[in-house]
PDB file of C-alpha atoms and ligand atoms in Angstrom:
ATOM      1  CA  MET A   1       0.000   0.000   0.000  1.00  0.00           C
ATOM      2  CA  HIS A   2       1.353   3.333  -0.892  1.00  0.00           C
ATOM      3  CA  GLY A   3       0.735   5.968   1.723  1.00  0.00           C
ATOM      4  CA  GLY A   4       0.160   8.900  -0.544  1.00  0.00           C
ATOM      5  CA  MET A   5      -2.541   7.142  -2.449  1.00  0.00           C
ATOM      6  CA  LYS A   6      -4.637   6.087   0.469  1.00  0.00           C
ATOM      7  CA  ASN A   7      -8.023   7.722   0.638  1.00  0.00           C
ATOM      8  CA  MET A   8     -11.570   6.924   1.563  1.00  0.00           C
ATOM      9  CA  ASN A   9     -13.130   7.928  -1.739  1.00  0.00           C
ATOM     10  CA  GLN A  10     -15.525   5.632  -3.458  1.00  0.00           C
ATOM     11  CA  TYR A  11     -14.607   6.977  -6.875  1.00  0.00           C
ATOM     12  CA  VAL A  12     -11.312   7.560  -8.604  1.00  0.00           C
ATOM     13  CA  THR A  13      -9.711  10.923  -7.794  1.00  0.00           C
ATOM     14  CA  GLY A  14      -7.498  13.186  -9.858  1.00  0.00           C
ATOM     15  CA  ALA A  15      -4.654  12.742  -7.375  1.00  0.00           C
ATOM     16  CA  VAL A  16      -4.751   8.970  -7.813  1.00  0.00           C
ATOM     17  CA  ILE A  17      -4.770   9.259 -11.621  1.00  0.00           C
ATOM     18  CA  LYS A  18      -1.825  11.665 -11.523  1.00  0.00           C
ATOM     19  CA  GLU A  19       0.158   9.492  -9.142  1.00  0.00           C
ATOM     20  CA  LEU A  20      -0.475   6.345 -11.186  1.00  0.00           C
ATOM     21  CA  ARG A  21       0.297   8.109 -14.439  1.00  0.00           C
ATOM     22  CA  GLU A  22       3.608   9.426 -13.102  1.00  0.00           C
ATOM     23  CA  LYS A  23       4.508   6.106 -11.512  1.00  0.00           C
ATOM     24  CA  ASN A  24       3.893   4.389 -14.849  1.00  0.00           C
ATOM     25  CA  LYS A  25       5.851   7.119 -16.670  1.00  0.00           C
ATOM     26  CA  ILE A  26       2.984   7.887 -19.027  1.00  0.00           C
ATOM     27  CA  THR A  27       2.425  11.450 -20.254  1.00  0.00           C
ATOM     28  CA  GLN A  28      -1.019  13.089 -20.185  1.00  0.00           C
ATOM     29  CA  ARG A  29      -1.045  12.860 -23.968  1.00  0.00           C
ATOM     30  CA  GLU A  30      -0.200   9.151 -23.997  1.00  0.00           C
ATOM     31  CA  LEU A  31      -2.920   8.395 -21.471  1.00  0.00           C
ATOM     32  CA  ALA A  32      -5.370  10.497 -23.457  1.00  0.00           C
ATOM     33  CA  GLU A  33      -4.579   8.496 -26.582  1.00  0.00           C
ATOM     34  CA  LYS A  34      -5.040   5.176 -24.801  1.00  0.00           C
ATOM     35  CA  LEU A  35      -8.427   6.272 -23.494  1.00  0.00           C
ATOM     36  CA  GLY A  36      -9.587   8.110 -26.596  1.00  0.00           C
ATOM     37  CA  VAL A  37     -10.092  11.415 -24.779  1.00  0.00           C
ATOM     38  CA  SER A  38      -8.368  14.798 -25.115  1.00  0.00           C
ATOM     39  CA  ASP A  39      -5.241  15.552 -23.100  1.00  0.00           C
ATOM     40  CA  LYS A  40      -7.163  18.513 -21.680  1.00  0.00           C
ATOM     41  CA  SER A  41      -9.564  16.015 -20.063  1.00  0.00           C
ATOM     42  CA  ILE A  42      -6.682  14.278 -18.302  1.00  0.00           C
ATOM     43  CA  SER A  43      -5.370  17.619 -17.087  1.00  0.00           C
ATOM     44  CA  LYS A  44      -8.831  18.534 -15.779  1.00  0.00           C
ATOM     45  CA  TRP A  45      -9.201  15.259 -13.876  1.00  0.00           C
ATOM     46  CA  GLU A  46      -5.788  15.653 -12.328  1.00  0.00           C
ATOM     47  CA  THR A  47      -6.508  19.183 -11.130  1.00  0.00           C
ATOM     48  CA  SER A  48      -9.941  18.315  -9.713  1.00  0.00           C
ATOM     49  CA  ARG A  49     -11.870  20.156 -12.372  1.00  0.00           C
ATOM     50  CA  GLY A  50     -13.759  17.088 -13.470  1.00  0.00           C
ATOM     51  CA  LEU A  51     -13.967  13.327 -13.128  1.00  0.00           C
ATOM     52  CA  PRO A  52     -13.712  10.586 -15.748  1.00  0.00           C
ATOM     53  CA  ASP A  53     -16.986   9.096 -16.914  1.00  0.00           C
ATOM     54  CA  ILE A  54     -17.791   5.740 -15.329  1.00  0.00           C
ATOM     55  CA  THR A  55     -17.342   3.996 -18.699  1.00  0.00           C
ATOM     56  CA  LEU A  56     -13.674   5.038 -18.540  1.00  0.00           C
ATOM     57  CA  LEU A  57     -12.871   3.350 -15.219  1.00  0.00           C
ATOM     58  CA  GLU A  58     -12.047   0.012 -16.784  1.00  0.00           C
ATOM     59  CA  PRO A  59      -9.855   1.467 -19.542  1.00  0.00           C
ATOM     60  CA  ILE A  60      -8.040   3.655 -16.969  1.00  0.00           C
ATOM     61  CA  ALA A  61      -7.409   0.672 -14.675  1.00  0.00           C
ATOM     62  CA  GLU A  62      -6.211  -1.298 -17.692  1.00  0.00           C
ATOM     63  CA  ALA A  63      -3.827   1.485 -18.705  1.00  0.00           C
ATOM     64  CA  PHE A  64      -2.195   1.238 -15.280  1.00  0.00           C
ATOM     65  CA  ARG A  65      -2.468  -2.581 -15.131  1.00  0.00           C
ATOM     66  CA  ILE A  66      -4.456  -2.561 -11.901  1.00  0.00           C
ATOM     67  CA  SER A  67      -8.017  -3.562 -10.983  1.00  0.00           C
ATOM     68  CA  VAL A  68     -10.949  -1.145 -10.937  1.00  0.00           C
ATOM     69  CA  THR A  69     -11.248  -1.795  -7.196  1.00  0.00           C
ATOM     70  CA  GLU A  70      -7.687  -0.632  -6.652  1.00  0.00           C
ATOM     71  CA  LEU A  71      -8.265   2.393  -8.847  1.00  0.00           C
ATOM     72  CA  ILE A  72     -11.346   3.439  -6.895  1.00  0.00           C
ATOM     73  CA  SER A  73      -9.910   2.773  -3.440  1.00  0.00           C
ATOM     74  CA  GLY A  74      -6.589   4.376  -4.306  1.00  0.00           C
ATOM     75  CA  ASN A  75      -4.810   1.377  -2.816  1.00  0.00           C
ATOM     76  CA  THR A  76      -2.717  -0.310  -5.421  1.00  0.00           C
ATOM     77  CA  ILE A  77      -0.782  -3.478  -4.860  1.00  0.00           C
ATOM     78  CA  HIS A  78       2.586  -4.242  -6.376  1.00  0.00           C
ATOM     79  CA  ASN A  79       3.793  -7.766  -5.889  1.00  0.00           C
ATOM     80  CA  ALA A  80       6.688  -8.479  -8.177  1.00  0.00           C
ATOM     81  CA  ASN A  81       7.651 -11.837  -6.708  1.00  0.00           C
ATOM     82  CA  VAL A  82       5.338 -12.759  -3.874  1.00  0.00           C
ATOM     83  CA  SER A  83       6.935 -15.929  -2.624  1.00  0.00           C
ATOM     84  CA  SER A  84      10.514 -14.742  -2.975  1.00  0.00           C
ATOM     85  CA  ASN A  85      11.253 -14.580   0.728  1.00  0.00           C
ATOM     86  CA  MET A  86       9.236 -15.223   3.876  1.00  0.00           C
ATOM     87  CA  LEU A  87      11.512 -12.874   5.764  1.00  0.00           C
ATOM     88  CA  ARG A  88       9.774 -10.040   3.957  1.00  0.00           C
ATOM     89  CA  SER A  89       6.383 -11.261   5.186  1.00  0.00           C
ATOM     90  CA  LYS A  90       3.804  -8.791   6.327  1.00  0.00           C
ATOM     91  CA  PHE A  91       1.522  -9.068   9.322  1.00  0.00           C
ATOM     92  CA  TYR A  92      -1.859  -7.438   9.643  1.00  0.00           C
ATOM     93  CA  VAL A  93      -3.837  -7.290  12.894  1.00  0.00           C
ATOM     94  CA  CYS A  94      -7.477  -6.255  13.165  1.00  0.00           C
ATOM     95  CA  PRO A  95      -7.785  -3.663  15.959  1.00  0.00           C
ATOM     96  CA  VAL A  96     -11.365  -4.790  16.690  1.00  0.00           C
ATOM     97  CA  CYS A  97     -11.123  -8.571  16.983  1.00  0.00           C
ATOM     98  CA  GLY A  98      -7.371  -9.189  17.047  1.00  0.00           C
ATOM     99  CA  ASN A  99      -7.477 -11.338  13.910  1.00  0.00           C
ATOM    100  CA  VAL A 100      -3.925 -11.970  12.688  1.00  0.00           C
ATOM    101  CA  ILE A 101      -3.250 -12.208   8.970  1.00  0.00           C
ATOM    102  CA  HIS A 102       0.076 -13.180   7.494  1.00  0.00           C
ATOM    103  CA  SER A 103       0.806 -12.275   3.892  1.00  0.00           C
ATOM    104  CA  MET A 104       3.800 -13.010   1.707  1.00  0.00           C
ATOM    105  CA  GLY A 105       3.296  -9.775  -0.209  1.00  0.00           C
ATOM    106  CA  GLU A 106       1.197  -6.671  -0.241  1.00  0.00           C
ATOM    107  CA  ALA A 107      -2.552  -7.133  -0.059  1.00  0.00           C
ATOM    108  CA  ALA A 108      -5.667  -5.074   0.510  1.00  0.00           C
ATOM    109  CA  ILE A 109      -6.969  -6.738   3.651  1.00  0.00           C
ATOM    110  CA  HIS A 110     -10.173  -5.811   5.429  1.00  0.00           C
ATOM    111  CA  CYS A 111     -11.489  -7.065   8.748  1.00  0.00           C
ATOM    112  CA  HIS A 112     -14.539  -5.635  10.483  1.00  0.00           C
ATOM    113  CA  GLY A 113     -14.843  -3.157   7.623  1.00  0.00           C
ATOM    114  CA  ILE A 114     -11.427  -1.694   8.374  1.00  0.00           C
ATOM    115  CA  GLN A 115      -8.655  -1.649   5.819  1.00  0.00           C
ATOM    116  CA  LEU A 116      -5.643  -2.999   7.699  1.00  0.00           C
ATOM    117  CA  SER A 117      -2.139  -1.675   7.167  1.00  0.00           C
ATOM    118  CA  PRO A 118       0.899  -3.951   7.226  1.00  0.00           C
ATOM    119  CA  LEU A 119       2.652  -3.665  10.580  1.00  0.00           C
ATOM    120  CA  GLU A 120       6.173  -2.396  10.784  1.00  0.00           C
ATOM    121  CA  SER A 121       8.267  -4.079  13.411  1.00  0.00           C
ATOM    122  CA  GLU A 122      10.330  -2.202  15.992  1.00  0.00           C
ATOM    123  CA  PRO A 123      13.424  -3.412  17.787  1.00  0.00           C
ATOM    124  CA  THR A 124      12.641  -4.846  21.225  1.00  0.00           C
ATOM    125  CA  ASP A 125      12.682  -2.339  24.112  1.00  0.00           C
ATOM    126  CA  GLU A 126      12.955  -2.533  27.898  1.00  0.00           C
ATOM    127  CA  HIS A 127       9.202  -3.123  28.204  1.00  0.00           C
ATOM    128  CA  HIS A 128       9.224  -5.796  25.514  1.00  0.00           C
ATOM    129  CA  MET A 129      12.241  -7.974  26.172  1.00  0.00           C
ATOM    130  CA  ILE A 130      12.532 -11.379  24.608  1.00  0.00           C
ATOM    131  CA  PHE A 131      14.563 -14.247  26.010  1.00  0.00           C
ATOM    132  CA  ILE A 132      15.569 -16.977  23.637  1.00  0.00           C
ATOM    133  CA  GLU A 133      17.214 -20.225  24.596  1.00  0.00           C
ATOM    134  CA  ARG A 134      18.297 -23.126  22.479  1.00  0.00           C
ATOM    135  CA  VAL A 135      16.813 -26.389  23.684  1.00  0.00           C
ATOM    136  CA  GLU A 136      18.051 -29.140  21.391  1.00  0.00           C
ATOM    137  CA  ASP A 137      16.616 -28.356  17.940  1.00  0.00           C
ATOM    138  CA  GLU A 138      14.186 -25.756  19.277  1.00  0.00           C
ATOM    139  CA  TYR A 139      14.226 -22.156  20.362  1.00  0.00           C
ATOM    140  CA  TYR A 140      12.441 -21.696  23.652  1.00  0.00           C
ATOM    141  CA  VAL A 141      11.122 -18.134  23.522  1.00  0.00           C
ATOM    142  CA  ARG A 142       9.764 -16.124  26.435  1.00  0.00           C
ATOM    143  CA  ILE A 143       8.658 -12.512  26.387  1.00  0.00           C
ATOM    144  CA  ASP A 144       8.837 -10.569  29.613  1.00  0.00           C
ATOM    145  CA  HIS A 145       5.428  -8.925  29.454  1.00  0.00           C
ATOM    146  CA  ARG A 146       2.132  -8.891  31.272  1.00  0.00           C
ATOM    147  CA  MET A 147      -0.678 -11.065  29.869  1.00  0.00           C
ATOM    148  CA  THR A 148      -3.845  -9.276  30.965  1.00  0.00           C
ATOM    149  CA  LYS A 149      -6.939  -8.852  28.807  1.00  0.00           C
ATOM    150  CA  GLU A 150      -6.057  -5.200  28.336  1.00  0.00           C
ATOM    151  CA  HIS A 151      -2.382  -5.575  27.517  1.00  0.00           C
ATOM    152  CA  TYR A 152      -0.798  -8.759  26.274  1.00  0.00           C
ATOM    153  CA  ILE A 153       1.323 -10.461  23.651  1.00  0.00           C
ATOM    154  CA  SER A 154      -1.100 -11.857  21.086  1.00  0.00           C
ATOM    155  CA  PHE A 155       1.212 -13.814  18.827  1.00  0.00           C
ATOM    156  CA  VAL A 156       4.818 -14.861  18.282  1.00  0.00           C
ATOM    157  CA  ALA A 157       6.204 -15.903  14.911  1.00  0.00           C
ATOM    158  CA  ALA A 158       9.482 -17.262  13.643  1.00  0.00           C
ATOM    159  CA  ALA A 159      10.424 -16.655  10.023  1.00  0.00           C
ATOM    160  CA  SER A 160      12.944 -18.409   7.861  1.00  0.00           C
ATOM    161  CA  SER A 161      13.360 -17.727   4.165  1.00  0.00           C
ATOM    162  CA  ASN A 162      10.750 -20.333   3.231  1.00  0.00           C
ATOM    163  CA  ASP A 163       8.791 -21.026   6.416  1.00  0.00           C
ATOM    164  CA  MET A 164       6.693 -19.189   8.984  1.00  0.00           C
ATOM    165  CA  GLN A 165       5.861 -20.626  12.398  1.00  0.00           C
ATOM    166  CA  LEU A 166       3.102 -18.595  14.005  1.00  0.00           C
ATOM    167  CA  VAL A 167       1.782 -19.176  17.516  1.00  0.00           C
ATOM    168  CA  LYS A 168      -1.277 -17.431  18.933  1.00  0.00           C
ATOM    169  CA  LEU A 169      -1.114 -16.436  22.596  1.00  0.00           C
ATOM    170  CA  TYR A 170      -3.983 -15.534  24.883  1.00  0.00           C
ATOM    171  CA  PRO A 171      -4.499 -13.246  27.893  1.00  0.00           C
ATOM    172  CA  GLU A 172      -3.974 -15.041  31.212  1.00  0.00           C
ATOM    173  CA  GLY A 173      -1.723 -17.498  29.350  1.00  0.00           C
ATOM    174  CA  CYS A 174       2.060 -17.514  29.290  1.00  0.00           C
ATOM    175  CA  ALA A 175       4.061 -15.344  26.931  1.00  0.00           C
ATOM    176  CA  GLU A 176       6.224 -18.253  25.810  1.00  0.00           C
ATOM    177  CA  THR A 177       6.494 -20.818  23.067  1.00  0.00           C
ATOM    178  CA  ARG A 178       8.903 -23.021  21.118  1.00  0.00           C
ATOM    179  CA  PHE A 179      10.000 -22.960  17.503  1.00  0.00           C
ATOM    180  CA  LYS A 180      11.982 -25.373  15.385  1.00  0.00           C
ATOM    181  CA  ILE A 181      15.323 -23.643  15.001  1.00  0.00           C
ATOM    182  CA  SER A 182      16.065 -24.781  11.479  1.00  0.00           C
ATOM    183  CA  GLY A 183      16.506 -21.734   9.248  1.00  0.00           C
ATOM    184  CA  VAL A 184      14.873 -19.230  11.620  1.00  0.00           C
ATOM    185  CA  ARG A 185      16.284 -15.799  10.948  1.00  0.00           C
ATOM    186  CA  ARG A 186      13.821 -13.467  12.602  1.00  0.00           C
ATOM    187  CA  ILE A 187      11.416 -13.738  15.515  1.00  0.00           C
ATOM    188  CA  PHE A 188       8.385 -11.454  15.675  1.00  0.00           C
ATOM    189  CA  PHE A 189       5.960 -10.801  18.492  1.00  0.00           C
ATOM    190  CA  TYR A 190       2.973  -8.535  18.783  1.00  0.00           C
ATOM    191  CA  CYS A 191       1.778  -6.536  21.767  1.00  0.00           C
ATOM    192  CA  ASN A 192      -1.855  -5.467  21.450  1.00  0.00           C
ATOM    193  CA  ARG A 193      -0.977  -2.000  22.742  1.00  0.00           C
ATOM    194  CA  ASP A 194       2.564  -1.386  21.590  1.00  0.00           C
ATOM    195  CA  GLY A 195       2.635  -3.146  18.241  1.00  0.00           C
ATOM    196  CA  LEU A 196       5.002  -5.458  16.426  1.00  0.00           C
ATOM    197  CA  PHE A 197       8.560  -6.151  17.548  1.00  0.00           C
ATOM    198  CA  SER A 198      11.207  -8.288  15.938  1.00  0.00           C
ATOM    199  CA  VAL A 199      14.606  -9.622  16.790  1.00  0.00           C
ATOM    200  CA  ASP A 200      17.370 -11.644  15.243  1.00  0.00           C
ATOM    201  CA  PRO A 201      17.242 -14.861  17.334  1.00  0.00           C
ATOM    202  CA  VAL A 202      21.008 -14.974  17.778  1.00  0.00           C
ATOM    203  CA  LYS A 203      20.923 -11.411  19.163  1.00  0.00           C
ATOM    204  CA  GLY A 204      17.893 -12.375  21.270  1.00  0.00           C
ATOM    205  CA  ILE A 205      20.049 -14.946  22.964  1.00  0.00           C
ATOM    206  CA  ASP A 206      22.429 -12.100  23.800  1.00  0.00           C
ATOM    207  CA  ASP A 207      19.642 -10.321  25.665  1.00  0.00           C
ATOM    208  CA  LYS A 208      19.624 -13.124  28.202  1.00  0.00           C
ATOM    209  CA  GLU A 209      23.023 -12.400  29.641  1.00  0.00           C
ATOM    210  CA  SER A 210      25.115  -9.469  28.705  1.00  0.00           C
ATOM    211  CA  GLY A 211      28.811 -10.181  28.443  1.00  0.00           C
ATOM    212  CA  TYR A 212      27.849 -13.384  26.668  1.00  0.00           C
ATOM    213  CA  ASP A 213      29.461 -12.268  23.460  1.00  0.00           C
ATOM    214  CA  ASP A 214      32.843 -13.841  23.688  1.00  0.00           C
ATOM    215  CA  SER A 215      31.897 -17.138  25.277  1.00  0.00           C
ATOM    216  CA  GLN A 216      32.519 -20.550  23.790  1.00  0.00           C
ATOM    217  CA  GLU A 217      28.772 -21.132  23.671  1.00  0.00           C
ATOM    218  CA  ARG A 218      28.302 -17.975  21.663  1.00  0.00           C
ATOM    219  CA  ARG A 219      30.935 -18.990  19.113  1.00  0.00           C
ATOM    220  CA  GLU A 220      29.345 -22.409  18.783  1.00  0.00           C
ATOM    221  CA  LEU A 221      25.963 -20.799  18.206  1.00  0.00           C
ATOM    222  CA  GLU A 222      27.329 -18.568  15.510  1.00  0.00           C
ATOM    223  CA  ASN A 223      28.979 -21.500  13.816  1.00  0.00           C
ATOM    224  CA  ALA A 224      25.726 -23.454  13.999  1.00  0.00           C
ATOM    225  CA  ALA A 225      23.868 -20.465  12.587  1.00  0.00           C
ATOM    226  CA  ASP A 226      26.314 -20.190   9.702  1.00  0.00           C
ATOM    227  CA  LEU A 227      25.829 -23.846   8.852  1.00  0.00           C
ATOM    228  CA  LEU A 228      22.051 -23.596   9.013  1.00  0.00           C
ATOM    229  CA  PHE A 229      21.605 -20.418   6.993  1.00  0.00           C
TER     230      PHE A 229
HETATM  231 FE1  LIG B 301       3.212  -3.882  25.609  1.00  0.00          FE
END
């Protein structure tokens, strides 16, 4: 989703046409020719002095290689290579029901009538510390956080380049889980109040004990990580 194009209109706007035209590197004249209208019409639409006739919506969408729905909502989706890498996954959370949606690329996702935005993850902070331990072939993950109905960790996920392990957590439960280590490069967790956090699991292990950096165990871990990834 592209910030500048977001709007709540139920019809295409001049700003959206202009943005799409420029993004596609099409001149007003070229667009006019494609649509069979005058270039003055395009200029009028783009400066909010008129709107394209409804019969032109499909040809306009076609000119920009998007759907009419995207054109009207102003939310266009660009997925060049959706399954290229799970590490670039996006998470969406419905603020009403807490529904968690994982997507491998951009998507226009609605829940409870709300268009959800992909979450951006933050580095962990002192109120959202994660402790990661290796237990055989698993990461045991614990987040130091309250688990009340009002404020809790609602999910934890572990991403590798081709796999996503996602665990739902519930208030009054424990903020902990286990993941198969194999290939895991990033661990995400979501606080219903403070949003999405993520950490490199090897660094997360560092959080446990500072001054851990130069230990034998640490070097072994890094070697293991190199072999795995
Ligand atoms: Fe929190």
